[in-house]
PDB file of C-alpha atoms in Angstrom:
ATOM      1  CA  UNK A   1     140.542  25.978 -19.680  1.00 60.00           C
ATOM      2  CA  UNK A   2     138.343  28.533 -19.490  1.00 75.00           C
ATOM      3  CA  UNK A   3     134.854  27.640 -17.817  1.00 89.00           C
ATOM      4  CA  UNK A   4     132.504  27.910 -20.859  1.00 95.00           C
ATOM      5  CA  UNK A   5     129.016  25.936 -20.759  1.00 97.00           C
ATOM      6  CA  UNK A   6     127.596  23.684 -23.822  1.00 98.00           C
ATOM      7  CA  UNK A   7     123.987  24.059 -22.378  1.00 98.00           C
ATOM      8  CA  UNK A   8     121.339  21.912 -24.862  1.00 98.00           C
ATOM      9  CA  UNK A   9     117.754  21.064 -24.907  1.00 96.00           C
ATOM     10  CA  UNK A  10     116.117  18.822 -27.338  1.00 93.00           C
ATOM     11  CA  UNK A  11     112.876  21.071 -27.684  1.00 92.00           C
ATOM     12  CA  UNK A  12     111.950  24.438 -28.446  1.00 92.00           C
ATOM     13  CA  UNK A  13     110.136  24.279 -24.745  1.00 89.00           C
ATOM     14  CA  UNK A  14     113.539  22.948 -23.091  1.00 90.00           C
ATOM     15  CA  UNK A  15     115.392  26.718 -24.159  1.00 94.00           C
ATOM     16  CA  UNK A  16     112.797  28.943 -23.782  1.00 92.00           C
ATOM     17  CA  UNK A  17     113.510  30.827 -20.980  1.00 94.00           C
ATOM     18  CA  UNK A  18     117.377  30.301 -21.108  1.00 96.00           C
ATOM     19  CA  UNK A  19     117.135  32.324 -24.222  1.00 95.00           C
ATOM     20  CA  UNK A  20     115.177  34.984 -22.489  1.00 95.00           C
ATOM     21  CA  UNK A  21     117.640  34.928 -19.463  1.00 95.00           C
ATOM     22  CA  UNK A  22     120.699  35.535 -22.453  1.00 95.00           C
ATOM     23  CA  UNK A  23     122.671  38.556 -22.370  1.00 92.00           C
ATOM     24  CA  UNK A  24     125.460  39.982 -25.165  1.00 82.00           C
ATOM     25  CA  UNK A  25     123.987  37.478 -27.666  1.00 82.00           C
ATOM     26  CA  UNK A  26     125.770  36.200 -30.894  1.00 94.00           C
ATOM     27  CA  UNK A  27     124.082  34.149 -33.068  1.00 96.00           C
ATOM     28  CA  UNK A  28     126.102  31.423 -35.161  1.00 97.00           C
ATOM     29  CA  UNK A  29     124.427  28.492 -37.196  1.00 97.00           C
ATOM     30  CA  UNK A  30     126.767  25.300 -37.870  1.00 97.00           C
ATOM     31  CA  UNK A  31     125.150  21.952 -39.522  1.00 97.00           C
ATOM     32  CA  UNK A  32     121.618  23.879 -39.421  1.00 97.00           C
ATOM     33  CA  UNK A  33     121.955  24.065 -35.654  1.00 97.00           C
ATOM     34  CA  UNK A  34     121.697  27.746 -34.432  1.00 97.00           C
ATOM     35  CA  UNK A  35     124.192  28.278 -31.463  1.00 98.00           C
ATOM     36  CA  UNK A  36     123.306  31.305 -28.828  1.00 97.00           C
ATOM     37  CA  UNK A  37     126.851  32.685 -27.610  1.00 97.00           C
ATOM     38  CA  UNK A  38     126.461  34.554 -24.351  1.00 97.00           C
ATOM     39  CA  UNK A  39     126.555  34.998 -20.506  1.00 96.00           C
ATOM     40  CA  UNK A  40     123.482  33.664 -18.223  1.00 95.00           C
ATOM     41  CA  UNK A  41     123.852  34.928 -14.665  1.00 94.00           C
ATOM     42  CA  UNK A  42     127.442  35.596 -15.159  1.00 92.00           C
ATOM     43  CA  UNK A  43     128.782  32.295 -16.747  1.00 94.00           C
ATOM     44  CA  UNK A  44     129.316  32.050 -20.192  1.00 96.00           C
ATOM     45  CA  UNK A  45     127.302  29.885 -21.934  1.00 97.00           C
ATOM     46  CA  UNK A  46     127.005  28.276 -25.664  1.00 98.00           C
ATOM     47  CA  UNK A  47     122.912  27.406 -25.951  1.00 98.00           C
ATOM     48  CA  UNK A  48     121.306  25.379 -28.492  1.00 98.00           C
ATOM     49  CA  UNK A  49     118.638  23.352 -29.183  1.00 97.00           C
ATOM     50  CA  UNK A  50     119.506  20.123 -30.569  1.00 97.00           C
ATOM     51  CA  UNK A  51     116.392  18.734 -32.028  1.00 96.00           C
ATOM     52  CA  UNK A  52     114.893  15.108 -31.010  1.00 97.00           C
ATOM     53  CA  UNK A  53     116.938  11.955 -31.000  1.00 97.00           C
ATOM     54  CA  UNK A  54     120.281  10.904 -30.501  1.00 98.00           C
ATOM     55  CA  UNK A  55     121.589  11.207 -33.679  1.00 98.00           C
ATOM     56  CA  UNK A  56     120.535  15.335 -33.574  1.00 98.00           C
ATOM     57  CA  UNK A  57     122.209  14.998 -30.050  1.00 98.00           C
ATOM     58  CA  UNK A  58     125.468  13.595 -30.524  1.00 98.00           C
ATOM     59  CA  UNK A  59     126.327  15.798 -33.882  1.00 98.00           C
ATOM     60  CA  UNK A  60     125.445  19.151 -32.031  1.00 98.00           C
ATOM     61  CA  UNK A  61     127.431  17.717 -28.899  1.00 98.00           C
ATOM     62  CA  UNK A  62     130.426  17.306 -31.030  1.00 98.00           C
ATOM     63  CA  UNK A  63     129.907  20.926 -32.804  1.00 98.00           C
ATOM     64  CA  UNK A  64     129.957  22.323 -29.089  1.00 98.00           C
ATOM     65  CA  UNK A  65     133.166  20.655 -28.269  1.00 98.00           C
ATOM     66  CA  UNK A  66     134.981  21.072 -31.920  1.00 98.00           C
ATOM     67  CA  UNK A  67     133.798  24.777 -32.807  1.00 98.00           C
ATOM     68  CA  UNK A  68     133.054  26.321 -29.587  1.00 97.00           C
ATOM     69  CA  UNK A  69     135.148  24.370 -27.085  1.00 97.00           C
ATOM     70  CA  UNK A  70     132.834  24.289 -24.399  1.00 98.00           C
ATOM     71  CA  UNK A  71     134.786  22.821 -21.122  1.00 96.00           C
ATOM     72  CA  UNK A  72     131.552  21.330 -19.486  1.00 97.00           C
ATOM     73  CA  UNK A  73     128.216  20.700 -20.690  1.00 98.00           C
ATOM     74  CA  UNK A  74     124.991  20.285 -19.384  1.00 98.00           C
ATOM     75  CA  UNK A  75     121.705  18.681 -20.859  1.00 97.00           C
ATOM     76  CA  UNK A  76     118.624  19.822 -19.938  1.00 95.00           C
ATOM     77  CA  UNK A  77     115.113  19.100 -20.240  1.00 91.00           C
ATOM     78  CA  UNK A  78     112.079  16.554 -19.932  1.00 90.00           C
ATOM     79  CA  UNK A  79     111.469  12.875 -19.715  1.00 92.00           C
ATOM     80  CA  UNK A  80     109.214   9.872 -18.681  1.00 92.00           C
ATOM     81  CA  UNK A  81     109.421   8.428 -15.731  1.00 92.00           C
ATOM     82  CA  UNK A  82     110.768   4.799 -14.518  1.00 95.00           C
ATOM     83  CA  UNK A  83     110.943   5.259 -10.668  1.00 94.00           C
ATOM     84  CA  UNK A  84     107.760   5.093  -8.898  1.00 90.00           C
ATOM     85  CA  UNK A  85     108.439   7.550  -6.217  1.00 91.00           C
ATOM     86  CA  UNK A  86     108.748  10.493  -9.607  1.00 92.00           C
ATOM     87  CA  UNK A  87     105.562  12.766 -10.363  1.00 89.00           C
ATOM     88  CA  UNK A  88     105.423  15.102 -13.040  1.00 88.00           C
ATOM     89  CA  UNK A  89     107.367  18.363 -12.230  1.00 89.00           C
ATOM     90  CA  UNK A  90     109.777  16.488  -9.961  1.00 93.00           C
ATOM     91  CA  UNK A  91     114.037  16.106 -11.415  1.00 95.00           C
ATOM     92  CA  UNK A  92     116.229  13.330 -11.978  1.00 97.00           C
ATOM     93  CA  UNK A  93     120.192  14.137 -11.892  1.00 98.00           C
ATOM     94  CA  UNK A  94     122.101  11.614 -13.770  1.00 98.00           C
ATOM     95  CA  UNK A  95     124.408   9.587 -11.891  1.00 98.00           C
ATOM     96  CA  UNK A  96     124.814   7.324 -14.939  1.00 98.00           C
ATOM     97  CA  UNK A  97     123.360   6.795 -18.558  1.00 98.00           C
ATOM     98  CA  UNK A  98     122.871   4.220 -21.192  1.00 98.00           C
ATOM     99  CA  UNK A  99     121.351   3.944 -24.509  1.00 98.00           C
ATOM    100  CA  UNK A 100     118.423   1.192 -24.031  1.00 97.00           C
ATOM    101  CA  UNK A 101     118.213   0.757 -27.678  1.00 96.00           C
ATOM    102  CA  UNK A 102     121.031  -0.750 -28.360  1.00 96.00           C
ATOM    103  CA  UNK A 103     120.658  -4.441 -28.758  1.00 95.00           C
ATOM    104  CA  UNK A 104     123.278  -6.858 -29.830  1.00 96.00           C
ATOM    105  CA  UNK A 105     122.170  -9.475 -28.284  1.00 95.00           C
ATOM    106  CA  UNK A 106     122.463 -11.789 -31.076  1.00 96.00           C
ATOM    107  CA  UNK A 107     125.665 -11.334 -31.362  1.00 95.00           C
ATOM    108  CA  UNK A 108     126.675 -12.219 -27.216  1.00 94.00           C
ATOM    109  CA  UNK A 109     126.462  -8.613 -25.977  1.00 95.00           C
ATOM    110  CA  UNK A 110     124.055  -7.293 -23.334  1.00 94.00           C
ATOM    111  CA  UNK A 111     121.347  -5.077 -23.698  1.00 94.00           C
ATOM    112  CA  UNK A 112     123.133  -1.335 -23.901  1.00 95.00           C
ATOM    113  CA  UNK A 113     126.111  -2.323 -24.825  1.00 95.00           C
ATOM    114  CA  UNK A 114     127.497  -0.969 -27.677  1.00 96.00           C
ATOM    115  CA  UNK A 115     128.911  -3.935 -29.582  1.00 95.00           C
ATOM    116  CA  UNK A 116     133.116  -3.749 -30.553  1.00 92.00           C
ATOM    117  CA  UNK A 117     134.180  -1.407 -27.952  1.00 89.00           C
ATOM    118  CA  UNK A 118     136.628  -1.461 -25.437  1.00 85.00           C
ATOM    119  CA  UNK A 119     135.495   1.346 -22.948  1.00 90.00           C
ATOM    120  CA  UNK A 120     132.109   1.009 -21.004  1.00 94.00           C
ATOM    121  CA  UNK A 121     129.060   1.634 -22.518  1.00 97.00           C
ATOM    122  CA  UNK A 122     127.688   3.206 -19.304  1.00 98.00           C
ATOM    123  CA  UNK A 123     128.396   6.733 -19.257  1.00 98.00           C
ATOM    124  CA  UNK A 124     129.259   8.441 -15.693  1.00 98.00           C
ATOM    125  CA  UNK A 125     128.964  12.078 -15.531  1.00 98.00           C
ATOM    126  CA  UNK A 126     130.719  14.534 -13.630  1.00 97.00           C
ATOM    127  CA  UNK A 127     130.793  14.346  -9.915  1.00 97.00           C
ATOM    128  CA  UNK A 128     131.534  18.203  -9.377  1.00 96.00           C
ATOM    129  CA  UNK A 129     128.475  18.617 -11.892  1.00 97.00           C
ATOM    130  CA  UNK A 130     126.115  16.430  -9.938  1.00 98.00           C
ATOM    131  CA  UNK A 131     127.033  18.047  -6.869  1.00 97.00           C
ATOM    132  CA  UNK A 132     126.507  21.528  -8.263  1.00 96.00           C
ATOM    133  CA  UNK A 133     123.217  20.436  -9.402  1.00 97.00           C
ATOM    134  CA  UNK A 134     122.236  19.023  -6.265  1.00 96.00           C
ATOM    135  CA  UNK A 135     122.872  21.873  -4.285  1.00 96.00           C
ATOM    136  CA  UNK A 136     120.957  24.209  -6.792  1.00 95.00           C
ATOM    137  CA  UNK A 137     117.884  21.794  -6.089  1.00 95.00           C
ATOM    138  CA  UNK A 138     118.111  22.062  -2.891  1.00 94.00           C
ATOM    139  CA  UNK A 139     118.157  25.555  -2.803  1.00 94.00           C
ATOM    140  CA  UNK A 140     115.178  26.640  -5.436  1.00 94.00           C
ATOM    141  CA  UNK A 141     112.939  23.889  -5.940  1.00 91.00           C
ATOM    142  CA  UNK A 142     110.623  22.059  -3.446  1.00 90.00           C
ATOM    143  CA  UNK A 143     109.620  19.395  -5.602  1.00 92.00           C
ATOM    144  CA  UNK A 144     111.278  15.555  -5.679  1.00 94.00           C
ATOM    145  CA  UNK A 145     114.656  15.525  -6.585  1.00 96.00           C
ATOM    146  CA  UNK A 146     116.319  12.496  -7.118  1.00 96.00           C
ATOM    147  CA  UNK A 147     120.163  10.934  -8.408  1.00 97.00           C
ATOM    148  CA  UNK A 148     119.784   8.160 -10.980  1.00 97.00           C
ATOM    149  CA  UNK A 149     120.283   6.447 -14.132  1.00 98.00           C
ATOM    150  CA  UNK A 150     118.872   8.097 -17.226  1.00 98.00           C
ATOM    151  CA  UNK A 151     118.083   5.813 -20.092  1.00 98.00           C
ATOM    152  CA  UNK A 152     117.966   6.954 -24.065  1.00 98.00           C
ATOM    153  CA  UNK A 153     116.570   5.564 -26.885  1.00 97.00           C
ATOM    154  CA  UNK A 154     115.242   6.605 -30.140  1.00 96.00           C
ATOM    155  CA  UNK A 155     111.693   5.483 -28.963  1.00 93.00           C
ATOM    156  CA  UNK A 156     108.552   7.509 -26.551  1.00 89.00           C
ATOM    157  CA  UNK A 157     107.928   5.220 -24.354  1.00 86.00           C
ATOM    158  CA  UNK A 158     104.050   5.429 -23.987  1.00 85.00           C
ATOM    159  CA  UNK A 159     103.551   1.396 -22.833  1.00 88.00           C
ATOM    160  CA  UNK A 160     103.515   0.856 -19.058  1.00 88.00           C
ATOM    161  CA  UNK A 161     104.625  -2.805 -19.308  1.00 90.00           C
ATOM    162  CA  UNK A 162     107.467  -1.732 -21.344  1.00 92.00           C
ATOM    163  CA  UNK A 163     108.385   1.251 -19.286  1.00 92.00           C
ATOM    164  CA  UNK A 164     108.328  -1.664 -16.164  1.00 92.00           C
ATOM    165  CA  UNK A 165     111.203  -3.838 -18.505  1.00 94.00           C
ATOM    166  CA  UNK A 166     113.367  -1.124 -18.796  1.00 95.00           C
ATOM    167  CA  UNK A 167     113.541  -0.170 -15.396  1.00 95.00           C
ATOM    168  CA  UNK A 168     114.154  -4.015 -14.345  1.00 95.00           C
ATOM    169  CA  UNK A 169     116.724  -4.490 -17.325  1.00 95.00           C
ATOM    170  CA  UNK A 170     118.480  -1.304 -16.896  1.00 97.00           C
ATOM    171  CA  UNK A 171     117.606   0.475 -13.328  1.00 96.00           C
ATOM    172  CA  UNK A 172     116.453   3.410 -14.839  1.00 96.00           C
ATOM    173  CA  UNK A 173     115.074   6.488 -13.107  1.00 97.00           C
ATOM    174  CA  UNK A 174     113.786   8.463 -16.200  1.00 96.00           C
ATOM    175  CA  UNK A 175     113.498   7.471 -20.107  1.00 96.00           C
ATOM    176  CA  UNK A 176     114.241  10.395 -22.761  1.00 96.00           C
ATOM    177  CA  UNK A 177     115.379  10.395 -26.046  1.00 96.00           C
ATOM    178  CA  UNK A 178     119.225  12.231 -26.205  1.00 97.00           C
ATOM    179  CA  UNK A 179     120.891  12.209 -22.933  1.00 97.00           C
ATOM    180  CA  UNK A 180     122.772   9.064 -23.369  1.00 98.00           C
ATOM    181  CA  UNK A 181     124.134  10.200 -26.527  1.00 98.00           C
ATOM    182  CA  UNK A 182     125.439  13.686 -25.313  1.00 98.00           C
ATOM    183  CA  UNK A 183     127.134  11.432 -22.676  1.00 98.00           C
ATOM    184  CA  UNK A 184     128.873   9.304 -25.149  1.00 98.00           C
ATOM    185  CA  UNK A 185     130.340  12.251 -27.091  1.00 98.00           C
ATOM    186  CA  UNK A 186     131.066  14.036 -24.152  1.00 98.00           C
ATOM    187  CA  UNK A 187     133.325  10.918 -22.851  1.00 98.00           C
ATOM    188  CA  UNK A 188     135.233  10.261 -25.954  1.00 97.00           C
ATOM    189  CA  UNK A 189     135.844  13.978 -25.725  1.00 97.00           C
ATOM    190  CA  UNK A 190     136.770  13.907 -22.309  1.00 97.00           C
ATOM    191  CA  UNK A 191     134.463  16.721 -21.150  1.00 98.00           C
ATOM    192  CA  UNK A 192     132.564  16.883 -18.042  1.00 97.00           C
ATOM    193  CA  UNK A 193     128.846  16.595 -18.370  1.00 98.00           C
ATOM    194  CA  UNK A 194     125.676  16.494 -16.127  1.00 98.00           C
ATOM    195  CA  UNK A 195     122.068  15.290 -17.528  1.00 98.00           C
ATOM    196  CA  UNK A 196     119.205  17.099 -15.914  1.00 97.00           C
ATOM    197  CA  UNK A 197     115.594  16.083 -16.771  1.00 94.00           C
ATOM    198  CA  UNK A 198     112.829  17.130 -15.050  1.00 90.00           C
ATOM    199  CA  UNK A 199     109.256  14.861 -15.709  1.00 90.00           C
ATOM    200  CA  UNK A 200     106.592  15.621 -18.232  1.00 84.00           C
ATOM    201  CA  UNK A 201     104.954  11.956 -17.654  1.00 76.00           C
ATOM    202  CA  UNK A 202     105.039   8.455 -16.343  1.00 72.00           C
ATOM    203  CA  UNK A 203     106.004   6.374 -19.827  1.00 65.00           C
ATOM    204  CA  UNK A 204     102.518   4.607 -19.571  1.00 59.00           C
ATOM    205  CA  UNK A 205      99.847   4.849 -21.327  1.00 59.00           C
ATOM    206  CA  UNK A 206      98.580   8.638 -20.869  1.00 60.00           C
ATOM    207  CA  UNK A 207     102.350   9.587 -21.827  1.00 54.00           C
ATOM    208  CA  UNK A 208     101.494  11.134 -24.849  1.00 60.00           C
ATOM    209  CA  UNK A 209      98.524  13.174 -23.149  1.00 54.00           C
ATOM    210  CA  UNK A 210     100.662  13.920 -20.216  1.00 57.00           C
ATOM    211  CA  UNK A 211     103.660  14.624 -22.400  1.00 62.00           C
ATOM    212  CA  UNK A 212     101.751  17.660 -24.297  1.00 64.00           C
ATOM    213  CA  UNK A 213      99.911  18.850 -21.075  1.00 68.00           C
ATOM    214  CA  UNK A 214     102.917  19.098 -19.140  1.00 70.00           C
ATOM    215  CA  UNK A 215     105.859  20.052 -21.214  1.00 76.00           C
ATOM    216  CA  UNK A 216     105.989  23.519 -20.090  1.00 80.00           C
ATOM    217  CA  UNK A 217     106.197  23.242 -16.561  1.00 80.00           C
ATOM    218  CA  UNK A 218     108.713  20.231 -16.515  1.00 78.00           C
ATOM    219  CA  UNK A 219     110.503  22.351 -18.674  1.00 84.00           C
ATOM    220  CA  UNK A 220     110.036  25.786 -16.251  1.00 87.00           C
ATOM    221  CA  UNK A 221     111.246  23.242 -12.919  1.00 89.00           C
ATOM    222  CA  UNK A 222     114.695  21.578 -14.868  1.00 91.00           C
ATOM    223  CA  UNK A 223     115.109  25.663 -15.757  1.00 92.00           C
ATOM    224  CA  UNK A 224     114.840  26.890 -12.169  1.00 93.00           C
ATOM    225  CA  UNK A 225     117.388  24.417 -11.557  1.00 95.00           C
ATOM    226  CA  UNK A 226     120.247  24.944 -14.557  1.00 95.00           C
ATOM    227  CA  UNK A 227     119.580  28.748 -13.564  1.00 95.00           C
ATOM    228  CA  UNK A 228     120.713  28.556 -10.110  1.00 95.00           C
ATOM    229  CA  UNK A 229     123.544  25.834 -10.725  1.00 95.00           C
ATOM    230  CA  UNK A 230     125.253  28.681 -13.885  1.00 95.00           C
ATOM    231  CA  UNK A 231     124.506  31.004 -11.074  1.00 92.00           C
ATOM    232  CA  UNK A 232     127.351  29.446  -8.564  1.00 89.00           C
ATOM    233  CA  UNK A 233     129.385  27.378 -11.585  1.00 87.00           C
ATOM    234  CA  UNK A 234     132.249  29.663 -12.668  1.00 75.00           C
ATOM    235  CA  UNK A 235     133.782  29.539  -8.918  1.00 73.00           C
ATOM    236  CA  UNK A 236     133.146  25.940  -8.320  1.00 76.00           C
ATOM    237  CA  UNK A 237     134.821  24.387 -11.052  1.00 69.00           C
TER     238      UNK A 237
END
């Protein structure tokens, strides 16, 4: 298959400069979802913006595997914190992720698992991707960079005792609002997938302040990483 990127952000914020970065454009618009066809530092590259939530998420995940046949994609963007150690402007590369909303509870499952289904409800991306991304940290940013679990939920998590359950239930590094979804799509699909979010705030209290103050540059560090890793992806994969 040819190497073709699904690269989506949630948030106007989150595609920004990937748009700016675009070359030999072509605009298409499926399901009110406008889809930017072109090469970024010499990988070819489907970019969208999915709009918040997991729902928005999943149904332009599936549009970038059904229409434009993307062989990997990545998910990029911002999130809140779980793990102590993060600070706004520092990464998290998935190494798993999990919708925290789910609760069936009631009904015998655990927490995150999605109730009837035979396959796991955890969602492992791929290695190659994580690797990719790892080494693209390494080599442009100076901030923390860490491997973890990303959690989803249709919820901002602005409550610190809250944010301090779902990283005891769930061993989360970083909360958001898509990722999970993208991951579940991109399983049943069988196509490879990395999560990249980069901080905006700590899911406590001053979330929402934090949130608005620092979208941009969580937004600018989770670009300087994509960049480089679409920089070194079409001979690596």
């Amino acid at each position: 298959m040819i190497t073709r990127i699904g690269l989506i952000g949630a948030m106007d914020e989150e595609i920004h400069q990937f748009r700016l970065d675009l070359e030999t454009e072509e605009i298409q618009v499926r399901s009110g979802i406008t889809f930017y066809l072109g090469e970024i530092n010499g990988c070819f590259v489907v970019l969208c913006k999915s709009g918040v939530g997991k729902v928005n998420a999943a149904v332009t995940t599936q549009i970038l595997i059904d229409v434009f046949d993307v062989s990997h994609i990545i998910f990029t963007g911002i999130a809140g914190a779980l793990d102590e150690q993060l600070n706004v402007g520092d990464l998290v590369i998935s190494t798993s992720a999990i919708q925290h909303d789910i609760d069936a509870t009631a009904l015998g499952f655990e927490r995150g698992q999605i109730p009837m289904q035979s396959s796991s409800s955890i969602f492992m991306p791929d290695l190659n991707l994580v690797d990719l991304a790892e080494q693209a940290a390494n080599k442009v940013l100076s901030c923390r960079v860490i491997k973890g679990r990303v959690l989803s939920g249709d919820q901002f998590i602005a409550d610190i005792d809250f944010a301090k359950k779902l990283k005891l239930d769930f061993d989360g590094s970083c909360v958001e609002m898509e990722g999970a979804s993208v991951a579940q799509v991109a399983t049943m699909s069988e196509r490879p997938f990395v999560i990249i979010r980069a901080i905006s705030d700590n899911a406590n209290d001053e979330a929402t302040m934090s949130f608005t103050e620092f979208t941009e540059l969580a937004s600018q560090q989770s670009y300087l990483l994509v960049s480089e890793m679409l920089r070194n992806i079409k001979n690596n994969l």
